[in-house]
PDB file of N, CA and C in Angstrom:
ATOM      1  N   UNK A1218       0.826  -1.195   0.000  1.00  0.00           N
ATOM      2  CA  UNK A1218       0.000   0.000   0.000  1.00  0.00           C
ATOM      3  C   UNK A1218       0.867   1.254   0.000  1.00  0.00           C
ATOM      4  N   UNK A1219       1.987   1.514   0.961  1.00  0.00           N
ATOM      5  CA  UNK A1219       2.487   2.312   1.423  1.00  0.00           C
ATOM      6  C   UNK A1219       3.416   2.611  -0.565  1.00  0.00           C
ATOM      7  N   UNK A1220       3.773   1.782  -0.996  1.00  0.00           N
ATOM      8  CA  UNK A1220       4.133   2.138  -2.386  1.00  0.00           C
ATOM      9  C   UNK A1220       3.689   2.405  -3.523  1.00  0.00           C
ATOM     10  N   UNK A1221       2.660   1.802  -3.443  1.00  0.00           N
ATOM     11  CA  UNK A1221       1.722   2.340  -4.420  1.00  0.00           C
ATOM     12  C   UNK A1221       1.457   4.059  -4.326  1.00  0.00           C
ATOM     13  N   UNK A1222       1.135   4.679  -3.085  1.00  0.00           N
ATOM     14  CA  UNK A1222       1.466   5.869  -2.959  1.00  0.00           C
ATOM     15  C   UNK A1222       2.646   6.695  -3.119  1.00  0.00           C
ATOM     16  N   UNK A1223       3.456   5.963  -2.868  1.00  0.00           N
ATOM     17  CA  UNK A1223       5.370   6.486  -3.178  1.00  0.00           C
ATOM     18  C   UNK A1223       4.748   6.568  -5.141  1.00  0.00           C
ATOM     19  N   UNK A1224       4.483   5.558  -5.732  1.00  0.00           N
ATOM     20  CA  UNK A1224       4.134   5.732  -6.751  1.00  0.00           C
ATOM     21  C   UNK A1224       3.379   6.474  -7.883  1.00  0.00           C
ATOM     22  N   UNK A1225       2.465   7.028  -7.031  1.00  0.00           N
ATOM     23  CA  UNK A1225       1.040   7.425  -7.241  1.00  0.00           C
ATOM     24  C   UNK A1225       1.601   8.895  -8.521  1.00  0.00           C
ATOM     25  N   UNK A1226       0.755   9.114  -9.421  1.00  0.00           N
ATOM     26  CA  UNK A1226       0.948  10.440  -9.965  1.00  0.00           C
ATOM     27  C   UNK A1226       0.111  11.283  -9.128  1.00  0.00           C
ATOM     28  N   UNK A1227      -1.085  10.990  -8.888  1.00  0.00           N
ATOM     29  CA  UNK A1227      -1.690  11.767  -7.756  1.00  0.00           C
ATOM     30  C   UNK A1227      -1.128  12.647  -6.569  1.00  0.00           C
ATOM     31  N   UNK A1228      -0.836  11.554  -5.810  1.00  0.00           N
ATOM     32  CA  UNK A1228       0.185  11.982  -4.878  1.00  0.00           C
ATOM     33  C   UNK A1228       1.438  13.495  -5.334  1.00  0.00           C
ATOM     34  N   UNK A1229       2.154  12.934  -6.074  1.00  0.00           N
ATOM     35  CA  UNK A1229       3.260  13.740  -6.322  1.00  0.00           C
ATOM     36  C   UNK A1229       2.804  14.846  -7.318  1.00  0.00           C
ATOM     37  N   UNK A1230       1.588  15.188  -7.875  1.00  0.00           N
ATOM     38  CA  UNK A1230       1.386  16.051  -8.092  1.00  0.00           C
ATOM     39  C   UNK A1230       0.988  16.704  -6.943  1.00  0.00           C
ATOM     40  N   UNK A1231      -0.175  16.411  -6.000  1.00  0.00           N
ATOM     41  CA  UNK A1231      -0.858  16.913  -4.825  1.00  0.00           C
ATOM     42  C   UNK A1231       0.743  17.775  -4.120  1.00  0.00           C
ATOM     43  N   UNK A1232       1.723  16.802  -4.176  1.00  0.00           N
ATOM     44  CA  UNK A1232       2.901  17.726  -3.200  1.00  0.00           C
ATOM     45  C   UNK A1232       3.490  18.567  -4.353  1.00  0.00           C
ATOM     46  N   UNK A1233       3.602  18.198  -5.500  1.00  0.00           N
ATOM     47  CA  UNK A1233       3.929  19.999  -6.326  1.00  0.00           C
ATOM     48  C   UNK A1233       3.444  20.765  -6.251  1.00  0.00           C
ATOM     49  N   UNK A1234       2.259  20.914  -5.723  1.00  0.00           N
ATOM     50  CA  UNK A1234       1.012  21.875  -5.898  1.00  0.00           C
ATOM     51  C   UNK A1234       0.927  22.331  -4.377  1.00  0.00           C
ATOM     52  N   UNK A1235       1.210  21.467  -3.126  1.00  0.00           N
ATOM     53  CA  UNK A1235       1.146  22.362  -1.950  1.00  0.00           C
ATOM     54  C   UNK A1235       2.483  22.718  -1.425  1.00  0.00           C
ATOM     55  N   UNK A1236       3.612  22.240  -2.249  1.00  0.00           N
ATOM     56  CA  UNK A1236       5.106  22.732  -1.704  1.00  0.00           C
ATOM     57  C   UNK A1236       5.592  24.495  -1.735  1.00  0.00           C
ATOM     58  N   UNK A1237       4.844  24.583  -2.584  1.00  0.00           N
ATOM     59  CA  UNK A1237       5.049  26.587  -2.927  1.00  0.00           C
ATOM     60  C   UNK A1237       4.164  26.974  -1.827  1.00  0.00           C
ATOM     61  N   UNK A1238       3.055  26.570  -1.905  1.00  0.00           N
ATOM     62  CA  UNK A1238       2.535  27.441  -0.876  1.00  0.00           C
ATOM     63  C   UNK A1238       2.450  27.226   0.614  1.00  0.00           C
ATOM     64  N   UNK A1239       3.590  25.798   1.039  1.00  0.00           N
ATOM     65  CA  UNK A1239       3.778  25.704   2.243  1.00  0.00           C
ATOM     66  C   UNK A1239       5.284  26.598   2.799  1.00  0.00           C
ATOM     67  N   UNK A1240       6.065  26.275   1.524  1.00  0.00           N
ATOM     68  CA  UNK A1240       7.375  27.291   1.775  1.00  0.00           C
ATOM     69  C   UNK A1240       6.891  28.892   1.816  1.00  0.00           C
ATOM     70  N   UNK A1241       6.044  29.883   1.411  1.00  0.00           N
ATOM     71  CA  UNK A1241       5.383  30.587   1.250  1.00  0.00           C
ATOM     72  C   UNK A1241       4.650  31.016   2.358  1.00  0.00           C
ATOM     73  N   UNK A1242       4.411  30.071   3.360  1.00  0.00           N
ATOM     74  CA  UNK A1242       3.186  30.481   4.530  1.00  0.00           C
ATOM     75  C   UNK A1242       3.754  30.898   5.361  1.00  0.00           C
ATOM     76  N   UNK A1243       3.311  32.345   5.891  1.00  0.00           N
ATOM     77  CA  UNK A1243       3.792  32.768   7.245  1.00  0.00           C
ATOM     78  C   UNK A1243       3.601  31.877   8.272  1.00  0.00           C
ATOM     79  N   UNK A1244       2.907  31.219   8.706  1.00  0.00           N
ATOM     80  CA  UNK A1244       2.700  30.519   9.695  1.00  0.00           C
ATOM     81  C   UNK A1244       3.589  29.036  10.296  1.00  0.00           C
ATOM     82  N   UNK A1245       4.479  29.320   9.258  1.00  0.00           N
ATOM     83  CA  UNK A1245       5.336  27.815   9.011  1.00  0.00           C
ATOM     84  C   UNK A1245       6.914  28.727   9.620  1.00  0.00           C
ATOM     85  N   UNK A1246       7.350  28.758  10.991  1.00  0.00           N
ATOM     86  CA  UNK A1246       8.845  29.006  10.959  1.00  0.00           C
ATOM     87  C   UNK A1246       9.920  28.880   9.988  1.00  0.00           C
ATOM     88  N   UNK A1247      10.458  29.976   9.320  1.00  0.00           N
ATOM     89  CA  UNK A1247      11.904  29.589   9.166  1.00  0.00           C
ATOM     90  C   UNK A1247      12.430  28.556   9.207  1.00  0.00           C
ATOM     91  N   UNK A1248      12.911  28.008  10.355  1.00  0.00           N
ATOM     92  CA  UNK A1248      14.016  27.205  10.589  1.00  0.00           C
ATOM     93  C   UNK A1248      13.001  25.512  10.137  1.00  0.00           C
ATOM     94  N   UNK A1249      12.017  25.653   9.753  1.00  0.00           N
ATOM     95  CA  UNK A1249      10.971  24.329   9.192  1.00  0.00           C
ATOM     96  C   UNK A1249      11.595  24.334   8.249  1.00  0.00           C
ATOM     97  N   UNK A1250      10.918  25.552   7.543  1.00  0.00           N
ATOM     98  CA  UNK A1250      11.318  25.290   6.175  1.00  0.00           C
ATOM     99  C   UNK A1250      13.022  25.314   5.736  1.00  0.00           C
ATOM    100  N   UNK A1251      13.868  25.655   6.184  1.00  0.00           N
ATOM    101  CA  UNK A1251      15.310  25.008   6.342  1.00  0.00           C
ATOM    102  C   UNK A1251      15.331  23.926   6.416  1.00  0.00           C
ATOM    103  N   UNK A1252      14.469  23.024   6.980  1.00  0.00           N
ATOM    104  CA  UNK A1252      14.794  21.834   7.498  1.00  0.00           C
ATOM    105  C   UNK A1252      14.809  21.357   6.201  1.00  0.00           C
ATOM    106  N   UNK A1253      14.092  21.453   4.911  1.00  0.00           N
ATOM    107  CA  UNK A1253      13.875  21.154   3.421  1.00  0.00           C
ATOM    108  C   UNK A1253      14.805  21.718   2.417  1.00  0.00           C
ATOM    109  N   UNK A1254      14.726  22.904   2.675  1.00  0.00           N
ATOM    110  CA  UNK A1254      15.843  23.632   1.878  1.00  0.00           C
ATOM    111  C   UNK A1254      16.959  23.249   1.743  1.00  0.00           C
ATOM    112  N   UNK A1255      17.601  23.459   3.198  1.00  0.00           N
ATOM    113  CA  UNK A1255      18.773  23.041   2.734  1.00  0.00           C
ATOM    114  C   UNK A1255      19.547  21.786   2.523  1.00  0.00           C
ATOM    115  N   UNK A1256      19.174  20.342   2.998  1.00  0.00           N
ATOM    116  CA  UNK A1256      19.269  19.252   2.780  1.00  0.00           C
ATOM    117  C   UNK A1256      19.361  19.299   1.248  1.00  0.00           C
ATOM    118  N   UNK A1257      18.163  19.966   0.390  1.00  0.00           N
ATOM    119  CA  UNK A1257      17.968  19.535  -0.872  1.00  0.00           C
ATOM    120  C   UNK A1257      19.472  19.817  -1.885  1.00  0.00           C
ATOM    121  N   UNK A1258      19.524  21.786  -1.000  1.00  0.00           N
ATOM    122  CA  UNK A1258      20.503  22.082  -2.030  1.00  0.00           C
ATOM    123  C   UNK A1258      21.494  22.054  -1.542  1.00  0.00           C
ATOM    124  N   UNK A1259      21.979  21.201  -0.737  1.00  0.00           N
ATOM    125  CA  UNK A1259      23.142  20.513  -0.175  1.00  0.00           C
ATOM    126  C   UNK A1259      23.821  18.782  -0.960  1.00  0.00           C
ATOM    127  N   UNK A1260      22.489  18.136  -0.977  1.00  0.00           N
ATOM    128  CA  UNK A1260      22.670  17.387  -1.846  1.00  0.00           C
ATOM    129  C   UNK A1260      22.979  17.630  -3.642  1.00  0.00           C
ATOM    130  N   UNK A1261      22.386  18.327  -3.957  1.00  0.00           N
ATOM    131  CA  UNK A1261      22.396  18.974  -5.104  1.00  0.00           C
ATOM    132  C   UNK A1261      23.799  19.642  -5.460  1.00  0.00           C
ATOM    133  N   UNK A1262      24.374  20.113  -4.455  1.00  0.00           N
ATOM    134  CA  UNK A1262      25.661  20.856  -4.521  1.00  0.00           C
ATOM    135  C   UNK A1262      27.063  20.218  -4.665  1.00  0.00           C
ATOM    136  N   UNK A1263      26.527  18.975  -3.315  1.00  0.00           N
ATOM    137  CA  UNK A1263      27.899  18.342  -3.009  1.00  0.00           C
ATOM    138  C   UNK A1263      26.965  16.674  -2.909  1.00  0.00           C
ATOM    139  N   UNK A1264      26.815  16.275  -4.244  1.00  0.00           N
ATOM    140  CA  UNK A1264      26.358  15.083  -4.144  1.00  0.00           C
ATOM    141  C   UNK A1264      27.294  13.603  -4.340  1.00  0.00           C
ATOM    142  N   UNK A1265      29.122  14.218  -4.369  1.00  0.00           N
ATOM    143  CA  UNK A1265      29.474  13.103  -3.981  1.00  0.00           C
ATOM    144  C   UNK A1265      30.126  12.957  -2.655  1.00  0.00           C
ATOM    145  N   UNK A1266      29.468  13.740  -1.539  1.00  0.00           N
ATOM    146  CA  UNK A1266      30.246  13.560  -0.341  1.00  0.00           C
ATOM    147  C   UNK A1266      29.620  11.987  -0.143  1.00  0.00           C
ATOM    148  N   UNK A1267      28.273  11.370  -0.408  1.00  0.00           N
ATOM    149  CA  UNK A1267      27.605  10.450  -0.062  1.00  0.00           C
ATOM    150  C   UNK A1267      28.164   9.137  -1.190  1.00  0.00           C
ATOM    151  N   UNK A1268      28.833   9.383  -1.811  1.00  0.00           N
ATOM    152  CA  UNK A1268      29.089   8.638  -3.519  1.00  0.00           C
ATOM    153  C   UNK A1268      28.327   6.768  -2.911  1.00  0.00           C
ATOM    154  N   UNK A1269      28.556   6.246  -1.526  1.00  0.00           N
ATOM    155  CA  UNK A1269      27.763   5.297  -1.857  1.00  0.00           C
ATOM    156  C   UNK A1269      25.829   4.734  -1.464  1.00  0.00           C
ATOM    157  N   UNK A1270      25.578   6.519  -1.459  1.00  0.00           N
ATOM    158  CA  UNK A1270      24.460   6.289  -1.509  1.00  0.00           C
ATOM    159  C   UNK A1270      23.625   6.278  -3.097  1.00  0.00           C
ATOM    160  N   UNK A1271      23.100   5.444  -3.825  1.00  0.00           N
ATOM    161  CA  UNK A1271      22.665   5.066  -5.484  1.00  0.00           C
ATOM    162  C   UNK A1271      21.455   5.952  -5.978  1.00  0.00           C
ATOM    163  N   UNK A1272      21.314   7.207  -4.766  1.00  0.00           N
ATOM    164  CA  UNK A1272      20.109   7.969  -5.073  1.00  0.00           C
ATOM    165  C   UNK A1272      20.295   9.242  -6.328  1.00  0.00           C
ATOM    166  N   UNK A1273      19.954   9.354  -6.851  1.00  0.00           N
ATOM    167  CA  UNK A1273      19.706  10.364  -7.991  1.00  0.00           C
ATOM    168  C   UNK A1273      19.565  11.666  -7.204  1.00  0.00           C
ATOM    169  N   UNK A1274      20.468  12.859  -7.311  1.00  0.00           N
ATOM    170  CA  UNK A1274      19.734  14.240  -7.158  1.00  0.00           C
ATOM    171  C   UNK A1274      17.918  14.432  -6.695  1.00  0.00           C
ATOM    172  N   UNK A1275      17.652  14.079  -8.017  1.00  0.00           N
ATOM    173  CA  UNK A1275      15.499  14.260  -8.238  1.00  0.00           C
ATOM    174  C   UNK A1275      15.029  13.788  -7.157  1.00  0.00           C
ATOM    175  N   UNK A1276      15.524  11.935  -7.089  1.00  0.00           N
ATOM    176  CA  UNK A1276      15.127  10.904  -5.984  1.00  0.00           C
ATOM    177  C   UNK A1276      15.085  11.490  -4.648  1.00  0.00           C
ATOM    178  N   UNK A1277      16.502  12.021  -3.966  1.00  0.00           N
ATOM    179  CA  UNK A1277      16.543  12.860  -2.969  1.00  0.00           C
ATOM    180  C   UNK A1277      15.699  13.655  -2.779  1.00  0.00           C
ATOM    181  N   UNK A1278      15.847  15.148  -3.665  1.00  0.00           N
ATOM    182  CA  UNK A1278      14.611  16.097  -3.848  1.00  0.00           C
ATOM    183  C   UNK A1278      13.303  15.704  -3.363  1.00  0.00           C
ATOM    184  N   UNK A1279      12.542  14.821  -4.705  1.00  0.00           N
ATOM    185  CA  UNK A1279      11.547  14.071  -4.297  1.00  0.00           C
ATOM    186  C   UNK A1279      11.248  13.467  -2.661  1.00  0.00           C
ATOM    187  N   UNK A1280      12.016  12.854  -2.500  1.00  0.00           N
ATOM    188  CA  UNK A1280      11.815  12.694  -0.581  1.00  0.00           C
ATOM    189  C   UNK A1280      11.522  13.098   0.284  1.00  0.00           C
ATOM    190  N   UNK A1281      13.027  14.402   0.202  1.00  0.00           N
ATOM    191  CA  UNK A1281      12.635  15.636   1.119  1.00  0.00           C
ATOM    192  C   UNK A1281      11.374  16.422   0.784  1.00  0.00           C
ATOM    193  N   UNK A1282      10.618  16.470  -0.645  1.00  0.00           N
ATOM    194  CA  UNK A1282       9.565  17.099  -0.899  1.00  0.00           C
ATOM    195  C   UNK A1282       8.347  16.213   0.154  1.00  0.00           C
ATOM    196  N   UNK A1283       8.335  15.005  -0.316  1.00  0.00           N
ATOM    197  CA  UNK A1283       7.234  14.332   0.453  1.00  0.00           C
ATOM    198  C   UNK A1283       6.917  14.428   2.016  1.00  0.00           C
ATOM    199  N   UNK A1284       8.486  14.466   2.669  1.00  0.00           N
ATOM    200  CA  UNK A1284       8.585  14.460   3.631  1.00  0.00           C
ATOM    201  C   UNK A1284       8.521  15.435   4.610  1.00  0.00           C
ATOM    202  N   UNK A1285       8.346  16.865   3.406  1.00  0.00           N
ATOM    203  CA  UNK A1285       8.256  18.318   4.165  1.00  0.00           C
ATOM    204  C   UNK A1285       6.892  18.760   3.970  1.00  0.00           C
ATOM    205  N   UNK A1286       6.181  18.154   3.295  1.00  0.00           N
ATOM    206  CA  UNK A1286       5.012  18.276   3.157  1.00  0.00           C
ATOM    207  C   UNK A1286       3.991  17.676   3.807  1.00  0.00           C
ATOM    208  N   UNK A1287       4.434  16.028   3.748  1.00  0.00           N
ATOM    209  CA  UNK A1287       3.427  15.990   5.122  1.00  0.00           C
ATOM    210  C   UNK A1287       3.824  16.138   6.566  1.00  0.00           C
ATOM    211  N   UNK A1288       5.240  16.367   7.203  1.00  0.00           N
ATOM    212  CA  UNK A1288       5.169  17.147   7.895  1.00  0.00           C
ATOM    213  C   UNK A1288       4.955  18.327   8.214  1.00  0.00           C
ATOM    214  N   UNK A1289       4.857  19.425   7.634  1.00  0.00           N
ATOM    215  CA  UNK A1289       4.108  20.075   8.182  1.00  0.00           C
ATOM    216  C   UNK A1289       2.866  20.444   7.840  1.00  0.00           C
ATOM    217  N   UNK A1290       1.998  19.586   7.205  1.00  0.00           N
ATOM    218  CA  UNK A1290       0.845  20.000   7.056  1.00  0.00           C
ATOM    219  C   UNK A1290       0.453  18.707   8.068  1.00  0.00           C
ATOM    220  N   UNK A1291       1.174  17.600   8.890  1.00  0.00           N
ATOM    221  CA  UNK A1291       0.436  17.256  10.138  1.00  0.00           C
ATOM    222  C   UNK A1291       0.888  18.414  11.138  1.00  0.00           C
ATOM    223  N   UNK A1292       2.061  19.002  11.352  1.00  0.00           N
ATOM    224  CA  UNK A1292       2.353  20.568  12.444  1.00  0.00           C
ATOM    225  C   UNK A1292       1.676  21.129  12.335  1.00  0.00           C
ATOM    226  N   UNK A1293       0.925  21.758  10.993  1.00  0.00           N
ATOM    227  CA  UNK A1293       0.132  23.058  10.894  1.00  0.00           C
ATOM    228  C   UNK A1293      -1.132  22.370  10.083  1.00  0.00           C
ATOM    229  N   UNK A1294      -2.219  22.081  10.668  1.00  0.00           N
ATOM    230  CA  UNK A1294      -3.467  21.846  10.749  1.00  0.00           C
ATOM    231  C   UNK A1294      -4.017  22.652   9.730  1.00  0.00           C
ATOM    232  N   UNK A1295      -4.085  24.061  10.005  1.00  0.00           N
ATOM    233  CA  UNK A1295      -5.013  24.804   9.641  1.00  0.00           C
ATOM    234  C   UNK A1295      -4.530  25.089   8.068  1.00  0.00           C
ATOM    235  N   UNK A1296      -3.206  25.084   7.775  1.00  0.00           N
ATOM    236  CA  UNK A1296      -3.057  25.048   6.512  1.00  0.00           C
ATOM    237  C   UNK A1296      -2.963  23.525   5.696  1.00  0.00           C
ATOM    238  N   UNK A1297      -3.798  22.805   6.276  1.00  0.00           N
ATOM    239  CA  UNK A1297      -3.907  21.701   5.384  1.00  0.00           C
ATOM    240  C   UNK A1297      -5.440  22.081   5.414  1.00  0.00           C
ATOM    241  N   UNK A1298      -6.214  22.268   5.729  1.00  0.00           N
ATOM    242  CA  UNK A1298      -7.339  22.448   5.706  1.00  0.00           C
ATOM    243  C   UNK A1298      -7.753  23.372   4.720  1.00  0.00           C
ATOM    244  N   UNK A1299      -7.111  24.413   4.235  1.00  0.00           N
ATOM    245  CA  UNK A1299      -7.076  25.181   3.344  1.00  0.00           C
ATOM    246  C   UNK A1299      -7.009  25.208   1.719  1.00  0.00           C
ATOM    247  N   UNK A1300      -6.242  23.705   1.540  1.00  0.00           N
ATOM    248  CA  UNK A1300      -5.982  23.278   0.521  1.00  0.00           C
ATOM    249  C   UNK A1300      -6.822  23.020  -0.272  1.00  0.00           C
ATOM    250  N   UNK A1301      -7.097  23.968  -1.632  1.00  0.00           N
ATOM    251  CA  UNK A1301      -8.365  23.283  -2.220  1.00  0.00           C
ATOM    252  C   UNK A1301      -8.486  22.174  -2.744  1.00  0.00           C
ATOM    253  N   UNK A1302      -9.326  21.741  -3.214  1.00  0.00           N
ATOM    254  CA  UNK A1302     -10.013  20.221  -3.776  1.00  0.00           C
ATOM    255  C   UNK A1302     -10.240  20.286  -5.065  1.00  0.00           C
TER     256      UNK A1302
END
């Protein structure tokens, strides 16, 4: 189950579509949204400090996207609620 969603086009559109406007929300600290940022363009920068990890740049990206998204839209309630349909 849990991959089929890793899979989903659904899904990964749903997080292209609320990643701008979660990096974007006042209500989301700074140092949150760091928590995404810079991992990404850290990897992106210096992606062979890791050389034996087999992940792709995107793959990474992609992760930290999923993973900043539904965290904090379980932290911040009220902006998941907001999200249109």
């Amino acid at each position: 189950m849990k991959w089929r969603r890793l899979l989903s086009f659904k899904r990964w559109s749903e997080v292209f579509r609320r990643l701008p406007r979660l990096l974007r929300a006042s209500e989301i600290p700074l140092r949150e949204k760091l928590l995404f940022i810079i991992p990404a363009l850290l990897y992106w920068v210096l992606p062979d400090v890791m050389p034996f990890m087999p992940i792709d740049d995107i793959g990474v990206t992609l992760i930290l996207m999923n993973w900043f998204v539904s965290r904090a839209e379980r932290k911040y309630p009220v902006l998941r609620s907001s999200t249109p349909s």
